Amino acid sequence: MTKSPNIHHYLSFLSLLLLLLHLPKARSETNATSSVSYETHVFPYFTGDDGNTNLSIRADASISKGALQITPDSFNVRPYLVNKSGRVFFKDPFKLWEDRDHPLRYVASFNITFSININRPDNKTPGEGLAFVIAPDTANPPPGSDGGYLGLTNATTDGNSSNSFVAVELDTVKESYDPDDNHVGLNLNSVASNITTPLTPLNITIATLGNGINYTVWIDYDGAARHISVYMAVRGRSKPNLAVLNTSLDISNYVRQWSYFGFSASTGITYQLNCVLDWNITVEKLPDDRNPGWWKWYLAGGLVLGALVVAMLLLVARSKRRKRVGVLDRRVLSDKLKSLPGMPREFKFETLKKATNKFDTKMKLGEGGFGEVYMGLLRAENDVTVAVKKFSRASSKGQDDFLAELTIINCLRHKHLVPLRGWCHKNGVLLLVYEYMPNGSLDQHLFGGPSRPLLSWDRRYNILTGVASALHYLHYEYNQMVVHRDIKCSNIMLDSAFDARLGDFGLARALNTDKTSYTDIDVAGTRGYIAPECLLTHKFTRESDVYAFGAVILAVVCGCGPIFANFQPLVDWVWRFHREGRILDAVDPLLGTGYKPEEAERLLLLGLACSHPSPGERPKTQAIVQIISNSAPPPEVPPFKPAFVLPAEAIDEGDTSSRLTSSAGTSSAGEWFRQSLSLDVQEGESDSSSLQGEGIRNQR
Ligand SMILES: *[C@@H]1O[C@H](CO)[C@@H](O)[C@H](O)[C@H]1NC(C)=O
Ligand SMILES: *[C@@H]1O[C@H](CO)[C@@H](O)[C@H](O)[C@H]1NC(C)=O
Ligand SMILES: *[C@@H]1O[C@H](CO)[C@@H](O)[C@H](O)[C@H]1NC(C)=O
Ligand SMILES: *[C@@H]1O[C@H](CO)[C@@H](O)[C@H](O)[C@H]1NC(C)=O
Ligand SMILES: *[C@@H]1O[C@H](CO)[C@@H](O)[C@H](O)[C@H]1NC(C)=O
Ligand SMILES: *[C@@H]1O[C@H](CO)[C@@H](O)[C@H](O)[C@H]1NC(C)=O
Ligand SMILES: *[C@@H]1O[C@H](CO)[C@@H](O)[C@H](O)[C@H]1NC(C)=O
Ligand SMILES: *[C@@H]1O[C@H](CO)[C@@H](O)[C@H](O)[C@H]1NC(C)=O
Ligand SMILES: *[C@@H]1O[C@H](CO)[C@@H](O)[C@H](O)[C@H]1NC(C)=O
Ligand SMILES: *[C@@H]1O[C@H](CO)[C@@H](O)[C@H](O)[C@H]1NC(C)=O
Ligand SMILES: *[C@@H]1O[C@H](CO)[C@@H](O)[C@H](O)[C@H]1NC(C)=O
């Protein structure tokens, strides 16, 4: 050994960095700025088109004369249209809170304004009222919800917490629980308001005579302060300083995480016309992620603590550092890395510590077999949000291979691959910095449960198109062939435009021998992506990547994992539908009719072709790209899944470096580490029989 121990330590750091790359991507990646962003919808008036595209109109509601008539107009109809109820919702739900179980859970802020015209016939008593409502669904008003129930509840359901709604009512009839017949109230799962404010003393009359007076209502909800304020003024006047209703309210105690905004109204034995003339919706966007929101709270707290505290923390850290013997020479490492072309840059440890508020557990996004992932905010860089992966385990073997591997990974450039922003090492702590990816990973959207908005067909198609092009790049377009080895839905990240970003390329081998990694992943799901020949040969090839991509295609189209109910392989299930000539029955039922049948059939056939048990029969990525882009016809797929025939060349190779399972004899960390380090990279074209993963050193 001629190398200095320093270099060894140095390289072991690199290897750890690479392992970190492989942490489960439950939530990480991509570009989102830390500043709060809002989603805004403006309806200056309403058209029939809104009814078709933006709004869900329920029961007795309609759009007429530029306004929402939540209950019908009885101008020309006698007797008056009494005992009616209606609802109108914005068609998409909004995410209103995060991290329900955590004491600091984040709640979205929103500002709603709308103008109303509520008029009653001359000399008649008005009835009954209109409410702005945050509801769990866009369902019809329940039966019996006319009269005092305002279309919100009925005699059976009123007050039941499973109603999951919060409403602001403008009530024009005095019920037994009401203060008067002209008030605003806050309704929590019940039409018996939690608090009310009579409006007559404020010179506001909700139900005016004839065409009457238009009023604008402002509902401001401050999610951080858990406070709601309601303002009212004659339309056209500015927002008053004094609220008509103002109280603390934690909506996350009442409404669903994803809820709909809308209006509800009713008439009773008396009649009024309940109109909404305009509507502005502004809602804070929460990261669409399983475990987000955290960092905002954390940062808010950190900022309040101020520079003094930060400085103290730094001092403490520095003194601690001085006492420690540095494991690695950062400068040597840094120089080495800088010599690599296009290397992600080095971050200062202090920068990342600050960004993650000293790696506070409250900033933690996730945890994997090798370390933890934190949300970070790079304040010096326009408040860019990043995901910081922290790893502190040490290893002393296999560094050369990792350096080689890093060289390759670092040179890969493709718009559908996840890029690394940088790295950092300090006091034996290794850090990798990624852009934060607000839309998480594909599996979260496909299997995230009913609270997630459905991933539309066009997005699904676009995601598969992106992954196919990334795969083609790795297999054929890069000057050395790279086999990904771990293609699965949880490794496909989605950027802010829902474009696919393939992560963890070239690293699978490092994990495949590590038992702890299996505890991080759904074993059944992972198994569904592994080609049958790999289980025997323990070798990963372009063909096994294609097999895994086939499993992804089927999962995306069918909306379920590659191994689903009772460990039935999805591919067999789809193949049966294909055989029975009804392959479209396999399409995700949640899509309803919201998909293109020719596209779905093309993808399903492609998914089956990629799942062919014999590696040689699977399409190559070039054909896959052509089929997905519809420049080649869909593949011919036999009615019965062919039997798996072990490729002749598969068994006689002694490649122990890519074992799929770790045997007892290689269970020490150092052993598996060393065994797992080489990357399947070959120069030029080569067929699967020659892809033995000798490591790139052997090519030189
Ligand atoms: C983040 O994305 C926005 C648009 O989506 C873009 O304008 C901005 O430059 C990006 N920032 C970084 C740091 O990539
Ligand atoms: C209504 O839907 C149309 C078509 O999807 C869209 O262009 C428009 O922005 C939507 N309007 C609002 C206020 O969301
Ligand atoms: C409206 O409902 C009330 C009470 O439920 C009932 O007494 C009245 O007859 C109903 N009127 C009409 C026209 O249905
Ligand atoms: C919402 O209203 C509050 C005042 O009530 C205001 O401070 C805030 O800027 C508004 N937010 C947006 C996004 O309009
Ligand atoms: C109230 O609505 C529920 C459905 O939401 C229905 O099952 C129940 O019968 C209704 N009760 C009355 C009194 O109409
Ligand atoms: C509340 O509603 C749920 C579901 O509709 C029902 O199971 C439950 O019995 C109701 N509770 C009360 C107190 O009525
Ligand atoms: C209003 O809500 C608060 C908090 O949920 C509760 O303590 C209070 O009793 C409610 N008041 C009424 C009148 O329902
Ligand atoms: C009450 O409101 C009406 C209509 O906006 C207005 O004409 C009148 O001057 C107001 N009166 C007071 C005392 O503010
Ligand atoms: C109320 O608004 C409607 C629709 O914008 C308008 O036609 C009407 O003139 C307004 N009425 C008053 C009194 O301003
Ligand atoms: C909210 O209510 C409090 C007391 O109930 C009052 O002091 C404060 O001025 C109100 N805020 C607004 C904006 O009306
Ligand atoms: C609604 O938004 C539009 C466009 O931003 C703005 O012109 C209008 O004043 C807003 N309405 C209210 C009541 O704030």
Short mmCIF file of N, CA and C and ligand atoms in Angstrom, two decimals, residues 44-45 65-67 115-117 211-215 234-235 277-278, ligand 9:
data_model
loop_
_atom_site.label_atom_id
_atom_site.label_comp_id
_atom_site.label_asym_id
_atom_site.label_seq_id
_atom_site.Cartn_x
_atom_site.Cartn_y
_atom_site.Cartn_z
N PRO A 44 -64.01 37.16 -11.20
CA PRO A 44 -64.59 38.51 -11.11
C PRO A 44 -66.11 38.45 -11.30
N TYR A 45 -66.56 37.44 -11.98
CA TYR A 45 -67.98 37.13 -12.15
C TYR A 45 -68.02 35.67 -12.59
N LYS A 65 -76.92 34.99 -14.94
CA LYS A 65 -76.67 36.44 -14.98
C LYS A 65 -75.34 36.80 -14.32
N GLY A 66 -74.30 36.02 -14.59
CA GLY A 66 -72.98 36.36 -14.08
C GLY A 66 -72.77 36.04 -12.61
N ALA A 67 -73.76 35.43 -11.96
CA ALA A 67 -73.65 35.17 -10.53
C ALA A 67 -73.92 33.70 -10.23
N SER A 115 -68.39 38.53 -2.97
CA SER A 115 -69.46 39.53 -2.83
C SER A 115 -70.79 38.82 -2.95
N ILE A 116 -71.72 39.30 -2.17
CA ILE A 116 -73.04 38.65 -2.16
C ILE A 116 -74.13 39.65 -2.52
N ASN A 117 -75.17 39.13 -3.08
CA ASN A 117 -76.40 39.87 -3.20
C ASN A 117 -77.49 38.93 -2.72
N ASN A 211 -83.33 44.66 -5.50
CA ASN A 211 -81.97 44.28 -5.87
C ASN A 211 -80.96 44.69 -4.81
N GLY A 212 -81.41 45.57 -3.92
CA GLY A 212 -80.70 45.84 -2.69
C GLY A 212 -79.25 46.23 -2.78
N ILE A 213 -78.53 45.83 -1.75
CA ILE A 213 -77.13 46.24 -1.61
C ILE A 213 -76.24 45.02 -1.78
N ASN A 214 -75.15 45.21 -2.52
CA ASN A 214 -74.16 44.14 -2.61
C ASN A 214 -73.14 44.33 -1.48
N TYR A 215 -72.78 43.26 -0.85
CA TYR A 215 -71.75 43.33 0.19
C TYR A 215 -70.56 42.46 -0.21
N VAL A 234 -69.99 47.26 2.26
CA VAL A 234 -70.71 47.43 1.01
C VAL A 234 -69.71 47.26 -0.13
N ARG A 235 -70.11 46.52 -1.14
CA ARG A 235 -69.20 46.22 -2.25
C ARG A 235 -68.70 47.52 -2.87
N LEU A 277 -71.54 37.04 -6.23
CA LEU A 277 -71.26 37.80 -7.45
C LEU A 277 -69.82 37.64 -7.92
N ASP A 278 -68.90 37.51 -6.99
CA ASP A 278 -67.49 37.34 -7.36
C ASP A 278 -66.81 36.54 -6.26
C1 LIG B 9 -74.82 44.39 -7.39
O1 LIG B 9 -74.02 43.63 -8.29
C2 LIG B 9 -74.67 43.33 -9.52
C3 LIG B 9 -73.78 42.40 -10.28
O2 LIG B 9 -72.47 42.82 -10.25
C4 LIG B 9 -74.91 44.63 -10.27
O3 LIG B 9 -75.55 44.37 -11.49
C5 LIG B 9 -75.77 45.52 -9.42
O4 LIG B 9 -75.92 46.79 -10.04
C6 LIG B 9 -75.15 45.72 -8.03
N1 LIG B 9 -76.08 46.45 -7.19
C7 LIG B 9 -75.74 47.53 -6.52
C8 LIG B 9 -76.80 48.16 -5.69
O5 LIG B 9 -74.59 47.96 -6.56
#
